[in-house]
Short mmCIF file of C-alpha atoms in Angstrom, two decimals:
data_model
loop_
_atom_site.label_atom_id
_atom_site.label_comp_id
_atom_site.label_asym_id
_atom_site.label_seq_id
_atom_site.Cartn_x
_atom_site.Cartn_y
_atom_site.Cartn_z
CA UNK S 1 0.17 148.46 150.30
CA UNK S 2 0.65 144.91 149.96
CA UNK S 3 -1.80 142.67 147.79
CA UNK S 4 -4.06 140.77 150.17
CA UNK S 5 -2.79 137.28 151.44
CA UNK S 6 -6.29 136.06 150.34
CA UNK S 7 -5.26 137.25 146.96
CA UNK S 8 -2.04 135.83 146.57
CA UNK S 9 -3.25 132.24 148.02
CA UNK S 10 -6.35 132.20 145.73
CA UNK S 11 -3.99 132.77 142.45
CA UNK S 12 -1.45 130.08 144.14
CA UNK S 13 -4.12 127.53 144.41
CA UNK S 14 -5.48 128.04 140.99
CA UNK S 15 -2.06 127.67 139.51
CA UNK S 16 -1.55 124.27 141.42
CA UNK S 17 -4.55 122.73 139.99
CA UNK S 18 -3.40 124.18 136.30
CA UNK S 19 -0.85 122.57 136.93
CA UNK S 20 -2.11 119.02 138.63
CA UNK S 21 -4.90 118.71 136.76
CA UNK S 22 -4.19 115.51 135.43
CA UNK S 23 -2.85 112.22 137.05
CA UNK S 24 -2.18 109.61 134.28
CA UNK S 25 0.23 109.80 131.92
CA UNK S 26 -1.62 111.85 128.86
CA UNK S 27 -0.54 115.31 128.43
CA UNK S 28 -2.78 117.73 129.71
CA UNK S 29 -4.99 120.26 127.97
CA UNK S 30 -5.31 123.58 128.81
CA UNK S 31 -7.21 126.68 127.69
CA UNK S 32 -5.60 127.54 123.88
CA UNK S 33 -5.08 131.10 124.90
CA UNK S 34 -2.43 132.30 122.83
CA UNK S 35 0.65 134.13 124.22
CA UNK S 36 0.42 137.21 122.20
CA UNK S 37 -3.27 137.76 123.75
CA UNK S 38 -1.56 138.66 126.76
CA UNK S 39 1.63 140.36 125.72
CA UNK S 40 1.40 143.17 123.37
CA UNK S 41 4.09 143.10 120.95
CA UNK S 42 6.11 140.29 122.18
CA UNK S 43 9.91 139.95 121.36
CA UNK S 44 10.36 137.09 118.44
CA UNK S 45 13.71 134.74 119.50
CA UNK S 46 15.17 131.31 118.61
CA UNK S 47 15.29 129.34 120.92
CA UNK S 48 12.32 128.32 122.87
CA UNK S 49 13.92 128.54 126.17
CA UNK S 50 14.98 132.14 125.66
CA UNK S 51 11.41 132.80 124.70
CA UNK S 52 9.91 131.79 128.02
CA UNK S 53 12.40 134.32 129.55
CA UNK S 54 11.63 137.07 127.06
CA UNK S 55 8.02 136.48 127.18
CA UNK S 56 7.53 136.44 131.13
CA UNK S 57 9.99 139.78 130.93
CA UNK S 58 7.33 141.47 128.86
CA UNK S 59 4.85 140.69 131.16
CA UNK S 60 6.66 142.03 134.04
CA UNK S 61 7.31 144.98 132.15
CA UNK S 62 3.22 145.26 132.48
CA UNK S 63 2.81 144.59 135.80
CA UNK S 64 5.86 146.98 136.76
CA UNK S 65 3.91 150.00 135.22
CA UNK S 66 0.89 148.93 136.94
CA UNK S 67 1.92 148.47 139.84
CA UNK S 68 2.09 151.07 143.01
CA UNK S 69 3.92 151.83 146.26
CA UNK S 70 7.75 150.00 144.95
CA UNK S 71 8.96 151.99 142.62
CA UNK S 72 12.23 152.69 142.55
CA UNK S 73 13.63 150.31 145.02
CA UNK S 74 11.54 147.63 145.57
CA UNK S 75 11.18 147.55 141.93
CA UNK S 76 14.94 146.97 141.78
CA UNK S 77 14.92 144.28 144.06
CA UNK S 78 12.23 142.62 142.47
CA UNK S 79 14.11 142.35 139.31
CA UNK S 80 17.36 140.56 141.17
CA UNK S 81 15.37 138.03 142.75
CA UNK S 82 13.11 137.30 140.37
CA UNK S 83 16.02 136.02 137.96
CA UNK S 84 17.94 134.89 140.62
CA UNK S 85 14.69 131.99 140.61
CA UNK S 86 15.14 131.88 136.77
CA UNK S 87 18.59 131.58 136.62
CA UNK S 88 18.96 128.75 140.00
CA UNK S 89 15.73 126.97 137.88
CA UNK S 90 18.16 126.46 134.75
CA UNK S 91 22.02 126.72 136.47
CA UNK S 92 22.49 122.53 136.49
CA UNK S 93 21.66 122.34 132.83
CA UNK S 94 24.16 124.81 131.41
CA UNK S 95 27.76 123.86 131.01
CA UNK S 96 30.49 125.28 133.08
CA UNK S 97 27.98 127.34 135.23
CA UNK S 98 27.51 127.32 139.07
CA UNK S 99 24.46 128.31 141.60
CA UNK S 100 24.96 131.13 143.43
CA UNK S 101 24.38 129.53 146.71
CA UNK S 102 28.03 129.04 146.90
CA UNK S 103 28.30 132.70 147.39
CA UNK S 104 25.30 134.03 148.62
CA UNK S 105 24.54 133.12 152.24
CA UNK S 106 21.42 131.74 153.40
CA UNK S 107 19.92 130.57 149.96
CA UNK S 108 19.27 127.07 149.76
CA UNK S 109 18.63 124.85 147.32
CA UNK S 110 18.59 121.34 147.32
CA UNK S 111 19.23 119.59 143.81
CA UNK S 112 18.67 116.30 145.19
CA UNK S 113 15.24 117.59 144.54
CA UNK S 114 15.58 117.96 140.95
CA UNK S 115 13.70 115.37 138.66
CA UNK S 116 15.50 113.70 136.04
CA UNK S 117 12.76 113.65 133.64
CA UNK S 118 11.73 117.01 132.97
CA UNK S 119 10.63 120.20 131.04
CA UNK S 120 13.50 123.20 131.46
CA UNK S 121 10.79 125.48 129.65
CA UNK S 122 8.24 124.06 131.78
CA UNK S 123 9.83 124.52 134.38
CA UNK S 124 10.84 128.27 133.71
CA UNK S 125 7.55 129.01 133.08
CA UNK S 126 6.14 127.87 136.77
CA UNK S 127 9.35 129.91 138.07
CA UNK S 128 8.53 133.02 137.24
CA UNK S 129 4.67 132.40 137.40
CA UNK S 130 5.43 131.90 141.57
CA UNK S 131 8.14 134.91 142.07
CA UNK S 132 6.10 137.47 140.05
CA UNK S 133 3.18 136.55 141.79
CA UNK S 134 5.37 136.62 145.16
CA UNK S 135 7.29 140.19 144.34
CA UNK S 136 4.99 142.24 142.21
CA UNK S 137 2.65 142.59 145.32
CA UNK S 138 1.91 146.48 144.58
CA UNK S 139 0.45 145.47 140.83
CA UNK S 140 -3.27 146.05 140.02
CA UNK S 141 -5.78 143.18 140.18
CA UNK S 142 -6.97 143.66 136.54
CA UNK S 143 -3.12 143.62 136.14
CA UNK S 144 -1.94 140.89 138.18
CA UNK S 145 -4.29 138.22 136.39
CA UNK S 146 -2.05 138.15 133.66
CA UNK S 147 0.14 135.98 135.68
CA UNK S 148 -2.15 133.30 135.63
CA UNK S 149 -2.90 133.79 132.45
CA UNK S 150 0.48 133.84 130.87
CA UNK S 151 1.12 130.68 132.95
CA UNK S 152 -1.85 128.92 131.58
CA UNK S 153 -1.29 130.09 128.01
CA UNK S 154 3.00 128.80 128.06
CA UNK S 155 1.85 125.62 129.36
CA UNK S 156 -0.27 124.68 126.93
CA UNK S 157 2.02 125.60 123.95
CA UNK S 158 4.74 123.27 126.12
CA UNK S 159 2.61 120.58 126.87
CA UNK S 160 1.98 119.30 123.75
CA UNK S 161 3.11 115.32 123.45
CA UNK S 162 4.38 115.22 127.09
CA UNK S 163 3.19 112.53 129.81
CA UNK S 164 1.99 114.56 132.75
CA UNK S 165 4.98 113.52 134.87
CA UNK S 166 7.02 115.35 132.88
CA UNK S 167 4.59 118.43 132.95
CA UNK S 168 4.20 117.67 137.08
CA UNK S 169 8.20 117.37 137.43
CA UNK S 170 8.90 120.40 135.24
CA UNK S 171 6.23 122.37 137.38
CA UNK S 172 7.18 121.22 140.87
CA UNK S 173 11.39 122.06 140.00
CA UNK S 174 10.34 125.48 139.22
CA UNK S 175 8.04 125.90 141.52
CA UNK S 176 10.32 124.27 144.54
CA UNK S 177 13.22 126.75 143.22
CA UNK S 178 11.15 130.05 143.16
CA UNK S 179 9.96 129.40 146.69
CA UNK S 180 13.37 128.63 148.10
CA UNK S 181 14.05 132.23 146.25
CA UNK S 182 11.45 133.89 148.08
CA UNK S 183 12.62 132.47 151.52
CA UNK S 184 15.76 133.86 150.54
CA UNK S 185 14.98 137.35 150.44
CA UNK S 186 12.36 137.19 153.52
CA UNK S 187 15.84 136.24 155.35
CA UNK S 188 16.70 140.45 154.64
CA UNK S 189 13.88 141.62 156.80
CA UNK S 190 15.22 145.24 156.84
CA UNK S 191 14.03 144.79 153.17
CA UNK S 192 10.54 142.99 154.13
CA UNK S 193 9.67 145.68 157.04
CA UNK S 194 10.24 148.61 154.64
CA UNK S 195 8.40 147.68 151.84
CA UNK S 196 5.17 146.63 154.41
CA UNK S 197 6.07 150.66 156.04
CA UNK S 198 7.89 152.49 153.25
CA UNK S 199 7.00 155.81 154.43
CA UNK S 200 8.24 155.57 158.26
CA UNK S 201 6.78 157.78 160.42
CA UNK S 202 9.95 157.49 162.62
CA UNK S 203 12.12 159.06 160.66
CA UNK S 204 12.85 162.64 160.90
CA UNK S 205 15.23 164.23 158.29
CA UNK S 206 17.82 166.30 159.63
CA UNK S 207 17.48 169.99 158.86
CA UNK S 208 20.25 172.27 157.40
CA UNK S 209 20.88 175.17 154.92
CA UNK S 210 20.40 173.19 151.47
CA UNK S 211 19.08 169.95 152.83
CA UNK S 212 16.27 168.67 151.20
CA UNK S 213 12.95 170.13 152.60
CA UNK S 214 9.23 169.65 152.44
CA UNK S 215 6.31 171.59 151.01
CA UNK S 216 4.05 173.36 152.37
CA UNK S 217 2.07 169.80 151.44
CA UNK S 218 4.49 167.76 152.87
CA UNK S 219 5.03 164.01 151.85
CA UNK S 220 7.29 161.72 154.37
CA UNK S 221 10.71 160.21 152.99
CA UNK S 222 10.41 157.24 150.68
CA UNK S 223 12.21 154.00 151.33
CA UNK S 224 14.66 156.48 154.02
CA UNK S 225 16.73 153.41 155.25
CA UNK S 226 17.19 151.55 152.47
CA UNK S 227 20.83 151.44 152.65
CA UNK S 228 20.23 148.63 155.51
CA UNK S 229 18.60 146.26 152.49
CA UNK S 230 20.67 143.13 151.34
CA UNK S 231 23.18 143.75 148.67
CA UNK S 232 24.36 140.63 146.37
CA UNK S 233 27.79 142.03 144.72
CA UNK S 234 28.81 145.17 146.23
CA UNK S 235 27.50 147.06 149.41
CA UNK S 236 27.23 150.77 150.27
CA UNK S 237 30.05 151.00 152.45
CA UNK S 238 32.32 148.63 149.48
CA UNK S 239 31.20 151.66 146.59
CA UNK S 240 32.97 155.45 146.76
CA UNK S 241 31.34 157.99 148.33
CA UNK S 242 31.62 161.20 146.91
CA UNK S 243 30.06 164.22 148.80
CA UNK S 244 28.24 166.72 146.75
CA UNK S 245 30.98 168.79 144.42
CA UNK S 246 28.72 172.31 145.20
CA UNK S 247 28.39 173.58 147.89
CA UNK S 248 24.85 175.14 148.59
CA UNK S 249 24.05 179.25 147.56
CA UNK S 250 21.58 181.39 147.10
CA UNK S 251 24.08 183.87 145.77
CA UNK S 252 23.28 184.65 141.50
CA UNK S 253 27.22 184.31 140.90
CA UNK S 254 27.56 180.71 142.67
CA UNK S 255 27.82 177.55 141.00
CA UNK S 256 25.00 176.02 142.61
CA UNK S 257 22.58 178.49 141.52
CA UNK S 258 23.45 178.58 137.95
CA UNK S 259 23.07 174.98 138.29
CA UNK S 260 19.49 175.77 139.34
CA UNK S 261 18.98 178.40 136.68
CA UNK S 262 20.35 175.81 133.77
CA UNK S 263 17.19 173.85 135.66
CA UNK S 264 14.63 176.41 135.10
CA UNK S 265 15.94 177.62 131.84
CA UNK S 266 16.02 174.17 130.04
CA UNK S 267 13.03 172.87 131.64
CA UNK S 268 10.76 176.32 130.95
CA UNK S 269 12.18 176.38 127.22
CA UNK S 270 11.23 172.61 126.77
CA UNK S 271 7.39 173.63 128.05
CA UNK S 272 7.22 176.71 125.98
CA UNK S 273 8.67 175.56 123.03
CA UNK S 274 7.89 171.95 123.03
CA UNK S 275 11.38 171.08 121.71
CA UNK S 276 14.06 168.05 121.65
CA UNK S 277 14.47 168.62 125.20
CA UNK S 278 10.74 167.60 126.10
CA UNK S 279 10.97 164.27 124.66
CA UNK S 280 13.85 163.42 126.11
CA UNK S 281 12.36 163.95 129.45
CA UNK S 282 9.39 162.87 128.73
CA UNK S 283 11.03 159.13 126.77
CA UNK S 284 13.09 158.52 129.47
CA UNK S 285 11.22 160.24 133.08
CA UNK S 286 9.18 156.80 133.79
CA UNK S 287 8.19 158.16 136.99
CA UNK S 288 4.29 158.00 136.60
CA UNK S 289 3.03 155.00 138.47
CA UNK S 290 0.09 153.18 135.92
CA UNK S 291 1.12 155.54 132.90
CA UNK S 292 4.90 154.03 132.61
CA UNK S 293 7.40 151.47 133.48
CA UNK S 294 9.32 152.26 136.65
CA UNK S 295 13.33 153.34 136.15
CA UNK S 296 14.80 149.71 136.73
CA UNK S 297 11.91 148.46 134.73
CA UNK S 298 13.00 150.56 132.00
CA UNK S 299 16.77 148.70 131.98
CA UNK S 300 14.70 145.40 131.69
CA UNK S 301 12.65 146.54 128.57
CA UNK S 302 15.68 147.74 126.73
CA UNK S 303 17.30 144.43 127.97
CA UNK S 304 14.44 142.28 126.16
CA UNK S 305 14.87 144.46 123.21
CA UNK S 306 18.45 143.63 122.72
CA UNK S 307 18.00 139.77 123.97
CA UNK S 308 15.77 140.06 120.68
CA UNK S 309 17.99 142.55 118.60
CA UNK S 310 21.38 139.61 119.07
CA UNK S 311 18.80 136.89 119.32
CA UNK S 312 20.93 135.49 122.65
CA UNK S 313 21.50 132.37 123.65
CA UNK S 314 20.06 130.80 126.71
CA UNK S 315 22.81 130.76 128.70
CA UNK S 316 24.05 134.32 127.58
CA UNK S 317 20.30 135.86 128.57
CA UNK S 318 20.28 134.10 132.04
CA UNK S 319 23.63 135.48 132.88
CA UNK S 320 22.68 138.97 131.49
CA UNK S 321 19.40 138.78 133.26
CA UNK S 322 20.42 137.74 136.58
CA UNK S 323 23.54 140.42 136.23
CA UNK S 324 21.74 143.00 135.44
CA UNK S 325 19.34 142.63 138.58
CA UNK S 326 22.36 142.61 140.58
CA UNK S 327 23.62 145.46 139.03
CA UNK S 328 20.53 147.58 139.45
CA UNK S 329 19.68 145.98 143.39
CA UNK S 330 23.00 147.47 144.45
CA UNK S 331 22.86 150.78 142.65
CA UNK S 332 19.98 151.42 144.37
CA UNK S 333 20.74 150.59 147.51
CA UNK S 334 24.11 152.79 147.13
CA UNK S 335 22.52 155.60 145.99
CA UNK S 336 19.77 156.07 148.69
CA UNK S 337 22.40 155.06 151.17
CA UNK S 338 24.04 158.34 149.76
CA UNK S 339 20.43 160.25 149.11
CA UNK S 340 20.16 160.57 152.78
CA UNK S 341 23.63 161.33 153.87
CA UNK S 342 23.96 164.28 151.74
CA UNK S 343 20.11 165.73 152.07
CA UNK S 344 20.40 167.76 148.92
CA UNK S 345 17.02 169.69 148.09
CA UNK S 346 15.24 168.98 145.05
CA UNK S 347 15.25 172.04 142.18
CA UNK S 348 11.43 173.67 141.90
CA UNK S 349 11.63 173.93 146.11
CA UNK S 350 15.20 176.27 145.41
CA UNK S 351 13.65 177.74 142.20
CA UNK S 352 10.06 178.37 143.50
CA UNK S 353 12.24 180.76 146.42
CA UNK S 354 14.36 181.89 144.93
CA UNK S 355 14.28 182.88 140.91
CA UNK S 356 10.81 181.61 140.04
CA UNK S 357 7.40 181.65 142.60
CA UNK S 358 5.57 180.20 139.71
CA UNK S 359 7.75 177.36 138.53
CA UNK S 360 6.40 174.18 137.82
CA UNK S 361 8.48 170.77 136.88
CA UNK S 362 7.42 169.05 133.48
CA UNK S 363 6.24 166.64 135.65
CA UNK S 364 4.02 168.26 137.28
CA UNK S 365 1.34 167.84 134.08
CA UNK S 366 1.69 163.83 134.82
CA UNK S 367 1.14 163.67 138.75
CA UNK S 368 0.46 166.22 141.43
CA UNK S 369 3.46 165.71 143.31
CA UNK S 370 6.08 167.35 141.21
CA UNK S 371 8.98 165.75 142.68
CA UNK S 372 10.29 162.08 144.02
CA UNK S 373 9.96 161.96 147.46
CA UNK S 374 13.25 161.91 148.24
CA UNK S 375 16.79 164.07 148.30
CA UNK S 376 18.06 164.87 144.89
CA UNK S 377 21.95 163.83 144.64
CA UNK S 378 22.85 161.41 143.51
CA UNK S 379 20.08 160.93 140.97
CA UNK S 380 18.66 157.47 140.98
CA UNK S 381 17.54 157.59 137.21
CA UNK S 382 20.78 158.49 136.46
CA UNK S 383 22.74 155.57 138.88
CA UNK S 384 19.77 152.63 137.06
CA UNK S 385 21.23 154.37 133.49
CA UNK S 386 24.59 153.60 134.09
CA UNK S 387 24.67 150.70 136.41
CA UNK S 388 22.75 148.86 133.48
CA UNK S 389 24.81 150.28 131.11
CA UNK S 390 28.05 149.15 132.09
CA UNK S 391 26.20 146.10 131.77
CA UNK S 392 25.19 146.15 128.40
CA UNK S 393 28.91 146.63 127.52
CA UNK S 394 30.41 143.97 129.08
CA UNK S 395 27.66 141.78 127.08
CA UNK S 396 27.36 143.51 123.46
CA UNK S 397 30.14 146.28 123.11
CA UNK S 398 29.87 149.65 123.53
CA UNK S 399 29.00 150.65 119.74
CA UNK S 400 25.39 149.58 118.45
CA UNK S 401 23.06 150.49 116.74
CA UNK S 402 19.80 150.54 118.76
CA UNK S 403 16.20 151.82 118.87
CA UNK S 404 14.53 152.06 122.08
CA UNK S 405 10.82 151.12 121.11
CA UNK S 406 9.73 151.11 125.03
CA UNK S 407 7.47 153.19 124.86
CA UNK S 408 6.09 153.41 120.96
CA UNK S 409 2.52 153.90 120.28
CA UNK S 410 2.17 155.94 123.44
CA UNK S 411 0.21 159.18 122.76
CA UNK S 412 0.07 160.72 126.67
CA UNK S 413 3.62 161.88 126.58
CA UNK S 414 6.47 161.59 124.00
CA UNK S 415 7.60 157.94 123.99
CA UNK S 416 8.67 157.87 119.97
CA UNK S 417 11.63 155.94 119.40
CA UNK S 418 14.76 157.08 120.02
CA UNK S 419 18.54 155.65 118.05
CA UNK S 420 21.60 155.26 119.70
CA UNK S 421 24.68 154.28 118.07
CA UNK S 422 26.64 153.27 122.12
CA UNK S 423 25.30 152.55 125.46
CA UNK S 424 27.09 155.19 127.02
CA UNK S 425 25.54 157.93 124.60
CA UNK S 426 22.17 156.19 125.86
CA UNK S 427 23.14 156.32 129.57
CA UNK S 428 24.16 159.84 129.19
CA UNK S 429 21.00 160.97 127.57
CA UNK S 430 18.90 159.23 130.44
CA UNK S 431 20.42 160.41 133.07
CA UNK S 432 20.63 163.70 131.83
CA UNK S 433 16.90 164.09 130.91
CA UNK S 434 16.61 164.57 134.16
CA UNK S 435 17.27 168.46 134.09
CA UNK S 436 14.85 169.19 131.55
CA UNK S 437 12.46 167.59 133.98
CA UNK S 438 12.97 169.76 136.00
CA UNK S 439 13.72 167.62 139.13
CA UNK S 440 17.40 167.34 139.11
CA UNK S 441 20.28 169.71 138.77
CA UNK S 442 23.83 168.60 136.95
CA UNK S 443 25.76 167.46 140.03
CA UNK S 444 22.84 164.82 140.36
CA UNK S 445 23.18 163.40 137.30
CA UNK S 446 26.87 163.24 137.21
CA UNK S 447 27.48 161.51 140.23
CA UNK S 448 24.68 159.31 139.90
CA UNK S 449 26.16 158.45 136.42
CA UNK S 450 29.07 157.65 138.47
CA UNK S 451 27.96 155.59 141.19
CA UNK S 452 26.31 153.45 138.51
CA UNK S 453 29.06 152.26 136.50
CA UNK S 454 31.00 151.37 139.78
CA UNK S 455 28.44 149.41 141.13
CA UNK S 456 28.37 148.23 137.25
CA UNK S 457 32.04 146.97 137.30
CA UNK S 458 31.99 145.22 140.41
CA UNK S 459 28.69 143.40 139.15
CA UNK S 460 30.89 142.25 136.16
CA UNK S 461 33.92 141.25 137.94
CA UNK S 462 31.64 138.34 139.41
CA UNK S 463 31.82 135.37 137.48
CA UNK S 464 29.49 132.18 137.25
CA UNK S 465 31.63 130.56 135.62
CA UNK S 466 32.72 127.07 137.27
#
């Protein structure tokens, strides 16, 4: 459910007299809280712009695995409008760059607005303090404090030696820019009435041989029409749609049920024996809501990893930022359009019939529900992997050599580090870890896989560039 208006107005007042608390022209003190009190292990970059973005993108990365109710696709959405805001904050200072209300209708900004005399960091920082507080709406209270208190703690380490017009300006730009963000997307109210009802009790899936089923504990469809939601690049109908490749058996010698077995044998061996298998469904399942980041979150942490890694410029991590949002908006919004057209059942319902009573998913140690509540093909996990991957390559290459620390220092499941020496190897792994889980089979993955790096390539066909 939604975070109480109360809430939200009490945290929006607060910031407004953090940030108006002074009227003459001194600069304005503010609680020394330091930014690493709030953010454990923050990325380290040059510039000081890029560390505002990196800095409120470890924070999210907080609130996203404590928050409740969005994951996958709300989460996804988040993420694209949140740096659409950061990116529309910054767009008239960078050279050879355009806003993208040329191209995206119904978001309006008006840069007559803008100050001359002001803050960009400042003005970041008051971005991102309104659209987090705005789209994070499922996170924790002891979580979603953290907003105010990054806010406060950036604003004091800005402030230093400027007049309080240019702290006011600075604040009032970002602020002005994130709220014409956030009437943006209330314009997509298929996307606003879902995430208030995401769980419709007015849909009824259709039945067939195969299709994805209930158990004997049911659970109603998650996010079911969420191929209606706003797209920014590419919509559902503008991506290939490929049906599934097998066609549904029960018979030992078809290909769909050794797909199944390859399910039950690699996910059973992983339990038993603990093995290489296991971690890689365990590093990469983020599918526990308050235990770990959500699957688009995930993108984002690897993201601020690299932004650190190539120490980015500003105008290179906006771009990357904002694309990648895109990228994983529309990926998710093709691949539930397709999750509900094809209605392909989840592996322990197939396996618990018909090889295994007894089966379990490695999930199922993590959260009751053993499965995502919603059809299996094409795999989500596996359409975030690649639709940020082909991301990552336009930006950095394909070869690298890269250690995904999300997750270090966790001891509940296996989170060590993991190398990879290309993003593809990366996305591959990810969306493959899926079978081990035991909640996908192989034509999942590979379409999903798929579906990603198309939605991937149309995402970096658009250019900002004036």
């Amino acid at each position: 459910m939604r975070r109480h208006v109360i809430y939200r107005l009490l945290v929006i007042i607060i910031t407004t007299l953090i940030i108006h608390s002074c009227t003459n022209d001194e600069p304005i003190a503010l609680p020394q809280n330091s930014t690493s009190d709030i953010i454990d292990n923050p990325i380290v970059v040059s510039d000081s712009r890029v560390q505002v973005l990196s800095d409120w993108t470890a924070l999210w990365l907080e609130l996203d695995r404590h928050a409740y109710g969005m994951r996958p696709t709300s989460t996804a959405r988040a993420l694209a409008y949140i740096h659409l805001a950061g990116y529309e904050t910054a767009v008239n200072d960078l050279t050879g760059y355009r806003s993208n209300v040329e191209s995206l209708d119904e978001l309006e900004i008006d840069n007559s607005n803008k100050p001359a005399n002001l803050n960009l960091e400042i003005a970041l920082n008051s971005c991102y303090a309104t659209v987090m507080t705005h789209f994070m709406y499922g996170t924790e209270t002891s979580t979603f404090i953290k907003i105010e208190q990054l806010l406060e703690a950036k604003q004091a380490e800005l402030s230093a030696n400027l007049s309080s017009e240019i702290i006011n300006n600075s604040a009032d730009w970002g602020t002005y820019v994130a709220q014409q963000v956030i009437a943006y997307s209330q314009t997509d109210i298929e996307a606003e009435n879902q995430i208030l009802n995401p769980q419709p009790y007015e849909y009824e899936p259709p039945v067939g041989e195969g299709y994805w089923t209930y158990s004997a504990d049911p659970e109603r469809a998650w996010f079911p029409f969420w191929e209606s939601v706003r797209t920014f690049i590419i919509a559902p109908e503008e991506t290939t749609t490929v049906p599934p490749t097998i066609a549904y058996s029960t018979a030992p010698e078809s290909a769909f049920y050794q797909e199944m077995m390859d399910v039950y044998t690699s996910s059973t061996t992983a339990a038993l024996e603990g093995n290489d298998d296991l971690w890689i469904a365990e590093f990469w399942s983020d599918d526990v809501e308050g235990m770990m980041m959500s699957p688009p979150g995930r993108q984002y942490s690897i993201a601020n990893q690299l932004i650190g890694q190539y120490d980015l410029n500003f105008e290179q991590s906006l771009e990357f930022l904002l694309k990648l949002g895109f990228s994983l908006n529309d990926a998710a919004v093709s691949t539930w359009a397709d999750k509900y057209e094809y209605m392909v059942m989840r592996p322990s319902v197939y396996i618990q019939e018909h090889i295994d009573p007894d089966f379990q998913t490695n999930l199922y140690r993590f959260i009751f529900w053993p499965n995502p509540s919603f059809p299996g093909y094409p795999s989500g996990h596996s359409a975030f992997s690649s639709a940020a991957a082909g991301i990552f390559v336009q930006q950095f290459g394909n070869t690298i050599n890269f250690t995904d620390r999300s997750h270090e220092g966790r001891t509940e499941f296996r989170g060590l580090p993991r190398n990879y020496t290309s993003f593809t190897e990366m996305a591959e792994e990810n969306g493959y870890s899926r079978i081990p889980l035991g909640v996908h089979i192989e034509m999942d993955c590979t379409e999903g896989l798929r579906l990603g790096y198309e939605v991937a390539q149309a995402v970096n066909a658009y250019s900002l560039l004036e």
